[in-house]
Amino acid sequence: MTLPTSMNALILKEDGFGNTRTGSAIETLEPYLDYGILPVPKPGPGEVLIRVRMASVNPSDLYFIKGEYGQPRVKGAAAGFEGVGDVIDGNGLFARYLKGKRVAFAGAVNGSGAWAEYVVVQAATCVPVKKAMRDEDAAGHVVNPVTAWTMFDIVKQSKSKSFVFTAAFSQLGKLMAGLARDNGYAMIAIIRKQSQEAHLRELGAKHVLVQSDPDFDTKLAALMKSEKPRVLLDAVANQVSADIFSAMPARARWVVYGKLDTEAPALNEPGQLIFMNKKIEGFWLVNWFKRASMLEKLMTIRAVQNRFISGAWSTEVVATVKLEDAMRELPEALKLGDGKVMIKP
Ligand SMILES: NC(=O)c1ccc[n+]([C@@H]2O[C@H](COP(=O)([O-])OP(=O)(O)OC[C@H]3O[C@@H](n4cnc5c(N)ncnc54)[C@H](OP(=O)(O)O)[C@@H]3O)[C@@H](O)[C@H]2O)c1
């Protein structure tokens, strides 16, 4: 098959970091991206060229294009961290083994990105996808499901059979709800919209608290007594999060893994860090990938794929936007809420 020399892509307009802290909300893509043409990237040693089938849109992508994420932008490169596609070329033994296979990927190289027709990634980071897995599940297979699986280990290590989870109707929250129920843990899910409560309970959350409920504090305090959660898994990091942490029992850990709210929280009870042995820390999947052994990674990937194939997990997609329409349609699609948005070349 002859490869084209150029491709369509959503291209970053700026370099480095931005000086805003506006979060993942997007009104328009114009300041950050152009829809345009790039050369088809060439795989270097140990790399593969993938024809993208579908790419996911995660909050991290949105922070990144604005220059608000933990790694700098490269002007002129394609955006998009994660997706699924077919390996069509590669350099090196493993790369050649992957040729013709459908793979999930996260983290492109050589100025390429997932929001494009073609992407180059390191062969070693590709995850061959079993036939029975849907593209919708495979496109978001690495970042959120692996994060859910590894953060659930933090809960298991806490020696409490419960945990608190904010932004619980996120894809990650939905995955955690299933893991909690299937392993006999009580998830105390915190959400903003009452309309999401019933579905979250169906997915496995034992308790669901709506932030705007006038009895929120009383209900939370009662759950702290009855369930004694020791871990707060938090992607919001605002005052609600800080107050939940203050209400938690001794030895509680506040694990911040996202910053969905732009508010800077105040820690009203810092003495708890001293006298109640409470701790505040961060979690970033990138560090887990650096730290975990190859065996641990393979076992995690296999467990994650099996959960999707068995139907224990499913990616709830609210919209699929064509790459060529993304500049116009993506911001509106993201406002639909309650599920993932995908981009399809
Ligand atoms: N550290 C890591 O390694 C790592 C890995 C994966 C993901 N993450 C983080 O995990 C988080 C969830 O990712 P996802 O892909 O699962 O998200 P998602 O499916 O896109 O859902 C986003 C959720 O965030 C909620 N939200 C947005 N702004 C909020 C605010 N100010 N207060 C409370 N809730 C808010 C939304 O709630 P509504 O439904 O009420 O609108 C929605 O449920 C993100 O912050 C992402 O960056 C971190």
Short mmCIF file of C-alpha atoms and ligand atoms in Angstrom, two decimals:
data_model
loop_
_atom_site.label_atom_id
_atom_site.label_comp_id
_atom_site.label_asym_id
_atom_site.label_seq_id
_atom_site.Cartn_x
_atom_site.Cartn_y
_atom_site.Cartn_z
CA MET A 1 0.00 0.00 0.00
CA THR A 2 1.34 3.44 -0.88
CA LEU A 3 1.22 5.87 1.99
CA PRO A 4 0.13 9.44 1.42
CA THR A 5 2.78 12.05 2.17
CA SER A 6 0.42 14.47 3.92
CA MET A 7 -2.52 14.18 6.30
CA ASN A 8 -5.19 16.22 8.04
CA ALA A 9 -4.71 17.10 11.68
CA LEU A 10 -5.69 19.44 14.49
CA ILE A 11 -2.47 21.44 14.87
CA LEU A 12 -1.24 23.26 17.98
CA LYS A 13 -0.93 27.03 17.49
CA GLU A 14 1.26 27.78 20.50
CA ASP A 15 4.48 26.57 22.12
CA GLY A 16 5.26 25.81 25.76
CA PHE A 17 2.99 26.71 28.67
CA GLY A 18 0.19 29.28 28.78
CA ASN A 19 -0.26 31.77 31.60
CA THR A 20 -3.96 31.02 32.22
CA ARG A 21 -5.57 28.68 34.77
CA THR A 22 -9.00 28.27 33.22
CA GLY A 23 -9.44 24.49 33.51
CA SER A 24 -10.86 22.08 30.98
CA ALA A 25 -13.88 24.14 29.84
CA ILE A 26 -13.62 25.13 26.16
CA GLU A 27 -15.80 27.71 24.39
CA THR A 28 -13.81 27.71 21.14
CA LEU A 29 -10.76 25.90 19.77
CA GLU A 30 -9.66 28.84 17.59
CA PRO A 31 -7.04 30.27 20.01
CA TYR A 32 -5.35 26.90 20.42
CA LEU A 33 -5.73 24.79 17.26
CA ASP A 34 -5.89 24.93 13.47
CA TYR A 35 -7.36 22.26 11.23
CA GLY A 36 -4.69 21.83 8.58
CA ILE A 37 -2.25 19.64 6.71
CA LEU A 38 0.93 18.08 8.10
CA PRO A 39 3.41 15.63 6.58
CA VAL A 40 2.62 12.03 7.54
CA PRO A 41 5.09 11.42 10.41
CA LYS A 42 7.88 8.88 9.90
CA PRO A 43 8.61 6.24 12.53
CA GLY A 44 12.16 6.26 13.94
CA PRO A 45 13.94 3.29 15.53
CA GLY A 46 11.59 1.38 17.85
CA GLU A 47 8.58 3.38 16.64
CA VAL A 48 5.42 2.55 14.70
CA LEU A 49 3.19 4.50 12.33
CA ILE A 50 -0.51 4.06 13.15
CA ARG A 51 -3.52 4.93 11.03
CA VAL A 52 -5.86 6.39 13.63
CA ARG A 53 -9.36 4.85 13.88
CA MET A 54 -10.60 6.88 16.83
CA ALA A 55 -9.12 9.28 19.38
CA SER A 56 -10.57 10.16 22.75
CA VAL A 57 -10.95 13.64 24.17
CA ASN A 58 -9.85 13.72 27.80
CA PRO A 59 -9.69 16.71 30.16
CA SER A 60 -5.88 16.40 29.94
CA ASP A 61 -6.06 17.12 26.17
CA LEU A 62 -8.02 20.28 26.85
CA TYR A 63 -5.65 21.50 29.57
CA PHE A 64 -2.75 20.68 27.24
CA ILE A 65 -3.93 22.63 24.19
CA LYS A 66 -4.39 25.67 26.47
CA GLY A 67 -0.88 25.26 27.89
CA GLU A 68 -2.22 24.38 31.35
CA TYR A 69 -0.99 20.78 31.54
CA GLY A 70 2.20 19.33 33.06
CA GLN A 71 4.07 19.18 29.76
CA PRO A 72 4.87 21.89 27.19
CA ARG A 73 3.10 22.27 23.85
CA VAL A 74 5.01 22.07 20.57
CA LYS A 75 3.77 24.60 18.02
CA GLY A 76 2.98 22.94 14.68
CA ALA A 77 2.52 19.45 16.17
CA ALA A 78 -0.77 17.56 16.13
CA ALA A 79 -2.75 17.56 19.38
CA GLY A 80 -4.34 14.53 21.10
CA PHE A 81 -2.82 12.09 23.59
CA GLU A 82 -4.80 8.88 23.23
CA GLY A 83 -6.52 6.67 20.67
CA VAL A 84 -6.77 3.41 18.78
CA GLY A 85 -5.61 2.54 15.28
CA ASP A 86 -3.91 0.08 12.97
CA VAL A 87 -0.14 -0.25 12.82
CA ILE A 88 0.89 0.16 9.19
CA ASP A 89 4.66 0.60 9.42
CA GLY A 90 7.45 0.33 11.96
CA ASN A 91 11.16 0.08 12.72
CA GLY A 92 12.58 -2.67 14.88
CA LEU A 93 11.62 -6.20 15.86
CA PHE A 94 8.63 -5.41 18.09
CA ALA A 95 7.44 -2.71 15.69
CA ARG A 96 7.40 -5.24 12.85
CA TYR A 97 5.53 -7.72 15.06
CA LEU A 98 2.86 -5.06 15.61
CA LYS A 99 2.38 -4.38 11.88
CA GLY A 100 -1.21 -5.09 10.86
CA LYS A 101 -2.42 -5.15 14.49
CA ARG A 102 -5.02 -2.89 16.06
CA VAL A 103 -3.42 -1.12 19.01
CA ALA A 104 -4.37 1.34 21.73
CA PHE A 105 -1.82 4.09 22.33
CA ALA A 106 -1.15 7.10 24.53
CA GLY A 107 1.66 9.58 24.12
CA ALA A 108 2.75 10.27 20.55
CA VAL A 109 6.32 11.13 19.45
CA ASN A 110 8.01 13.11 16.64
CA GLY A 111 5.59 16.04 16.82
CA SER A 112 2.64 13.82 16.07
CA GLY A 113 -0.65 13.44 17.96
CA ALA A 114 -3.82 11.37 18.10
CA TRP A 115 -6.06 14.09 16.63
CA ALA A 116 -4.79 13.34 13.14
CA GLU A 117 -5.09 10.71 10.43
CA TYR A 118 -1.72 9.18 11.31
CA VAL A 119 0.37 9.13 14.46
CA VAL A 120 3.81 7.83 15.45
CA VAL A 121 4.29 6.24 18.88
CA GLN A 122 6.94 4.11 20.54
CA ALA A 123 6.25 0.46 19.76
CA ALA A 124 6.91 -0.48 23.39
CA THR A 125 4.02 1.69 24.56
CA CYS A 126 1.46 0.21 22.11
CA VAL A 127 -1.14 -2.12 23.52
CA PRO A 128 -2.44 -4.75 21.08
CA VAL A 129 -6.21 -4.83 21.42
CA LYS A 130 -8.22 -8.04 21.54
CA LYS A 131 -10.71 -8.48 18.69
CA ALA A 132 -13.74 -8.47 20.97
CA MET A 133 -12.99 -4.97 22.30
CA ARG A 134 -14.92 -2.09 20.70
CA ASP A 135 -13.01 0.87 19.21
CA GLU A 136 -14.89 3.11 21.66
CA ASP A 137 -13.39 1.20 24.61
CA ALA A 138 -9.96 0.81 23.01
CA ALA A 139 -9.66 4.53 22.17
CA GLY A 140 -9.68 5.39 25.86
CA HIS A 141 -8.13 2.17 27.08
CA VAL A 142 -4.82 3.41 28.45
CA VAL A 143 -5.35 6.63 30.41
CA ASN A 144 -8.57 6.31 32.43
CA PRO A 145 -8.97 2.53 32.83
CA VAL A 146 -5.35 2.02 33.86
CA THR A 147 -5.64 5.01 36.22
CA ALA A 148 -8.80 3.52 37.75
CA TRP A 149 -7.13 0.15 38.18
CA THR A 150 -3.97 1.54 39.75
CA MET A 151 -5.75 4.06 41.98
CA PHE A 152 -7.95 1.24 43.23
CA ASP A 153 -4.74 -0.30 44.59
CA ILE A 154 -4.36 2.83 46.75
CA VAL A 155 -7.81 2.12 48.19
CA LYS A 156 -6.95 -1.53 48.84
CA GLN A 157 -3.76 -0.50 50.65
CA SER A 158 -5.74 1.86 52.90
CA LYS A 159 -7.20 -1.14 54.76
CA SER A 160 -10.60 0.54 54.75
CA LYS A 161 -13.45 -1.00 52.77
CA SER A 162 -14.60 2.40 51.53
CA PHE A 163 -13.32 5.51 49.77
CA VAL A 164 -14.55 8.94 48.69
CA PHE A 165 -14.51 9.90 44.99
CA THR A 166 -15.22 13.38 43.61
CA ALA A 167 -16.34 14.22 40.03
CA ALA A 168 -17.80 10.74 40.25
CA PHE A 169 -19.78 10.86 37.00
CA SER A 170 -16.54 11.21 35.03
CA GLN A 171 -15.47 8.21 32.98
CA LEU A 172 -12.97 7.43 35.74
CA GLY A 173 -15.70 7.62 38.37
CA LYS A 174 -17.93 5.24 36.44
CA LEU A 175 -15.05 2.75 36.10
CA MET A 176 -14.27 3.04 39.82
CA ALA A 177 -17.92 2.44 40.73
CA GLY A 178 -17.84 -0.95 39.01
CA LEU A 179 -14.50 -1.89 40.54
CA ALA A 180 -15.75 -0.93 44.01
CA ARG A 181 -18.93 -3.00 43.81
CA ASP A 182 -17.22 -6.04 42.27
CA ASN A 183 -14.57 -6.05 45.00
CA GLY A 184 -16.88 -5.37 47.93
CA TYR A 185 -15.89 -1.73 48.58
CA ALA A 186 -18.24 1.14 49.36
CA MET A 187 -17.69 4.06 47.01
CA ILE A 188 -18.89 7.39 48.42
CA ALA A 189 -19.47 9.24 45.16
CA ILE A 190 -19.64 13.05 45.08
CA ILE A 191 -21.45 14.64 42.11
CA ARG A 192 -22.89 18.01 41.10
CA LYS A 193 -26.05 16.85 39.31
CA GLN A 194 -28.87 14.93 40.97
CA SER A 195 -29.83 13.51 37.54
CA GLN A 196 -26.67 11.36 37.57
CA GLU A 197 -27.35 9.67 40.90
CA ALA A 198 -29.47 6.70 39.82
CA HIS A 199 -27.12 5.66 37.01
CA LEU A 200 -24.08 5.92 39.25
CA ARG A 201 -25.74 3.64 41.79
CA GLU A 202 -26.54 1.20 38.97
CA LEU A 203 -22.87 1.23 37.98
CA GLY A 204 -21.83 0.30 41.52
CA ALA A 205 -21.53 3.34 43.81
CA LYS A 206 -22.94 2.46 47.25
CA HIS A 207 -23.45 6.07 48.36
CA VAL A 208 -24.02 9.11 46.18
CA LEU A 209 -23.96 12.65 47.59
CA VAL A 210 -24.98 15.67 45.55
CA GLN A 211 -22.88 18.74 46.43
CA SER A 212 -25.86 21.12 46.29
CA ASP A 213 -27.97 19.02 48.71
CA PRO A 214 -28.69 21.26 51.76
CA ASP A 215 -28.02 18.21 53.97
CA PHE A 216 -24.70 17.41 52.24
CA ASP A 217 -22.54 18.07 55.33
CA THR A 218 -24.77 16.05 57.66
CA LYS A 219 -24.94 13.10 55.26
CA LEU A 220 -21.19 13.22 54.70
CA ALA A 221 -20.49 13.29 58.44
CA ALA A 222 -22.76 10.25 58.96
CA LEU A 223 -20.92 8.31 56.23
CA MET A 224 -17.55 9.20 57.73
CA LYS A 225 -18.72 7.55 60.95
CA SER A 226 -20.34 4.49 59.41
CA GLU A 227 -17.92 3.72 56.53
CA LYS A 228 -14.67 5.24 57.88
CA PRO A 229 -13.08 5.91 54.45
CA ARG A 230 -9.31 6.49 54.53
CA VAL A 231 -8.82 7.67 50.93
CA LEU A 232 -10.22 10.64 49.04
CA LEU A 233 -9.57 10.25 45.30
CA ASP A 234 -10.02 13.77 44.01
CA ALA A 235 -9.98 15.29 40.52
CA VAL A 236 -11.60 18.56 41.53
CA ALA A 237 -9.28 20.01 44.22
CA ASN A 238 -11.56 22.86 45.29
CA GLN A 239 -13.04 23.92 48.63
CA VAL A 240 -15.58 21.08 48.60
CA SER A 241 -12.66 18.62 48.33
CA ALA A 242 -10.74 20.33 51.16
CA ASP A 243 -13.81 20.27 53.40
CA ILE A 244 -14.44 16.58 52.68
CA PHE A 245 -10.81 15.88 53.62
CA SER A 246 -11.26 17.79 56.89
CA ALA A 247 -14.34 15.70 57.69
CA MET A 248 -12.50 12.41 57.11
CA PRO A 249 -11.18 10.26 59.96
CA ALA A 250 -7.58 10.05 61.20
CA ARG A 251 -4.94 8.72 58.77
CA ALA A 252 -7.00 9.83 55.75
CA ARG A 253 -5.10 10.46 52.48
CA TRP A 254 -6.22 13.16 50.04
CA VAL A 255 -4.98 11.98 46.67
CA VAL A 256 -5.24 14.78 44.10
CA TYR A 257 -5.08 13.43 40.55
CA GLY A 258 -6.86 16.25 38.66
CA LYS A 259 -7.69 19.96 38.96
CA LEU A 260 -11.11 20.30 37.36
CA ASP A 261 -11.97 23.40 39.39
CA THR A 262 -9.95 26.60 39.12
CA GLU A 263 -10.69 27.59 42.75
CA ALA A 264 -7.73 27.50 45.15
CA PRO A 265 -8.88 25.60 48.24
CA ALA A 266 -8.05 26.65 51.80
CA LEU A 267 -7.03 24.00 54.30
CA ASN A 268 -9.05 24.98 57.35
CA GLU A 269 -7.69 22.30 59.67
CA PRO A 270 -3.93 22.03 58.94
CA GLY A 271 -3.41 20.69 62.47
CA GLN A 272 -4.98 17.43 61.27
CA LEU A 273 -1.80 16.77 59.26
CA ILE A 274 0.13 16.80 62.55
CA PHE A 275 -2.22 15.31 65.10
CA MET A 276 -4.38 12.99 62.97
CA ASN A 277 -1.60 11.79 60.66
CA LYS A 278 -3.54 12.88 57.55
CA LYS A 279 -1.66 13.26 54.28
CA ILE A 280 -2.06 15.15 51.01
CA GLU A 281 -0.42 13.78 47.89
CA GLY A 282 -0.68 13.59 44.10
CA PHE A 283 -1.12 10.80 41.59
CA TRP A 284 0.00 10.90 37.93
CA LEU A 285 -0.27 7.84 35.72
CA VAL A 286 2.93 8.86 33.92
CA ASN A 287 4.85 8.15 37.14
CA TRP A 288 3.13 4.79 37.57
CA PHE A 289 4.23 3.80 34.05
CA LYS A 290 7.82 4.77 34.95
CA ARG A 291 7.74 2.90 38.27
CA ALA A 292 5.76 -0.29 37.51
CA SER A 293 7.50 -3.46 36.34
CA MET A 294 6.79 -4.85 32.87
CA LEU A 295 4.87 -7.75 34.47
CA GLU A 296 2.71 -5.37 36.50
CA LYS A 297 1.94 -3.35 33.37
CA LEU A 298 1.05 -6.42 31.32
CA MET A 299 -1.20 -7.78 34.07
CA THR A 300 -2.94 -4.43 34.45
CA ILE A 301 -3.52 -4.10 30.69
CA ARG A 302 -4.88 -7.62 30.49
CA ALA A 303 -7.22 -7.08 33.46
CA VAL A 304 -8.47 -3.81 31.96
CA GLN A 305 -9.18 -5.37 28.53
CA ASN A 306 -10.95 -8.32 30.13
CA ARG A 307 -13.25 -6.01 32.07
CA PHE A 308 -14.29 -4.26 28.83
CA ILE A 309 -14.71 -7.51 26.91
CA SER A 310 -16.80 -9.10 29.68
CA GLY A 311 -19.05 -6.03 29.78
CA ALA A 312 -18.07 -5.18 33.39
CA TRP A 313 -16.87 -1.85 31.99
CA SER A 314 -18.15 0.12 29.04
CA THR A 315 -17.15 3.54 27.71
CA GLU A 316 -20.23 5.75 27.56
CA VAL A 317 -19.82 7.92 24.45
CA VAL A 318 -22.09 10.97 24.04
CA ALA A 319 -20.74 12.18 20.68
CA THR A 320 -18.35 11.21 17.91
CA VAL A 321 -17.05 14.18 15.94
CA LYS A 322 -15.31 13.94 12.57
CA LEU A 323 -11.76 15.31 12.56
CA GLU A 324 -12.68 17.73 9.76
CA ASP A 325 -15.64 19.08 11.81
CA ALA A 326 -13.91 19.20 15.18
CA MET A 327 -13.02 22.93 15.14
CA ARG A 328 -16.73 23.75 14.84
CA GLU A 329 -18.40 20.85 16.64
CA LEU A 330 -16.07 19.74 19.45
CA PRO A 331 -16.78 22.58 21.95
CA GLU A 332 -20.56 21.99 21.68
CA ALA A 333 -20.14 18.20 21.91
CA LEU A 334 -18.11 18.61 25.10
CA LYS A 335 -20.96 20.57 26.67
CA LEU A 336 -23.30 17.58 26.31
CA GLY A 337 -21.66 16.08 29.45
CA ASP A 338 -22.39 12.69 31.03
CA GLY A 339 -20.02 10.78 28.72
CA LYS A 340 -17.00 10.80 26.44
CA VAL A 341 -16.52 12.61 23.15
CA MET A 342 -14.49 10.85 20.44
CA ILE A 343 -12.79 12.20 17.31
CA LYS A 344 -12.81 10.07 14.17
CA PRO A 345 -10.55 10.84 11.17
N1 LIG B 1 -3.46 12.06 37.26
C1 LIG B 1 -3.67 11.16 36.31
O1 LIG B 1 -2.81 10.34 36.01
C2 LIG B 1 -4.98 11.16 35.60
C3 LIG B 1 -5.27 10.12 34.71
C4 LIG B 1 -6.54 10.11 34.10
C5 LIG B 1 -7.45 11.13 34.36
N2 LIG B 1 -7.09 12.13 35.21
C6 LIG B 1 -8.03 13.20 35.55
O2 LIG B 1 -9.25 12.61 35.95
C7 LIG B 1 -10.29 13.55 35.79
C8 LIG B 1 -11.48 12.88 35.15
O3 LIG B 1 -11.13 12.49 33.83
P1 LIG B 1 -12.25 11.82 32.88
O4 LIG B 1 -11.64 11.66 31.53
O5 LIG B 1 -12.78 10.63 33.57
O6 LIG B 1 -13.33 12.97 32.88
P2 LIG B 1 -14.66 13.11 32.00
O7 LIG B 1 -15.26 11.79 31.71
O8 LIG B 1 -14.36 14.02 30.86
O9 LIG B 1 -15.65 13.85 33.01
C9 LIG B 1 -15.33 15.08 33.60
C10 LIG B 1 -16.14 15.20 34.89
O10 LIG B 1 -15.61 16.27 35.62
C11 LIG B 1 -16.65 16.91 36.30
N3 LIG B 1 -16.28 18.29 36.59
C12 LIG B 1 -15.77 19.20 35.74
N4 LIG B 1 -15.53 20.36 36.37
C13 LIG B 1 -15.90 20.17 37.67
C14 LIG B 1 -15.90 20.99 38.82
N5 LIG B 1 -15.48 22.26 38.79
N6 LIG B 1 -16.36 20.47 39.97
C15 LIG B 1 -16.80 19.21 40.04
N7 LIG B 1 -16.83 18.37 38.97
C16 LIG B 1 -16.38 18.85 37.80
C17 LIG B 1 -17.84 16.82 35.37
O11 LIG B 1 -18.95 16.86 36.18
P3 LIG B 1 -20.44 17.20 35.65
O12 LIG B 1 -20.94 15.88 35.12
O13 LIG B 1 -21.12 17.67 36.86
O14 LIG B 1 -20.30 18.24 34.57
C18 LIG B 1 -17.61 15.45 34.70
O15 LIG B 1 -18.32 14.44 35.38
C19 LIG B 1 -9.69 14.72 35.00
O16 LIG B 1 -9.34 15.76 35.88
C20 LIG B 1 -8.43 14.11 34.41
O17 LIG B 1 -7.45 15.09 34.14
C21 LIG B 1 -5.89 12.16 35.83
#
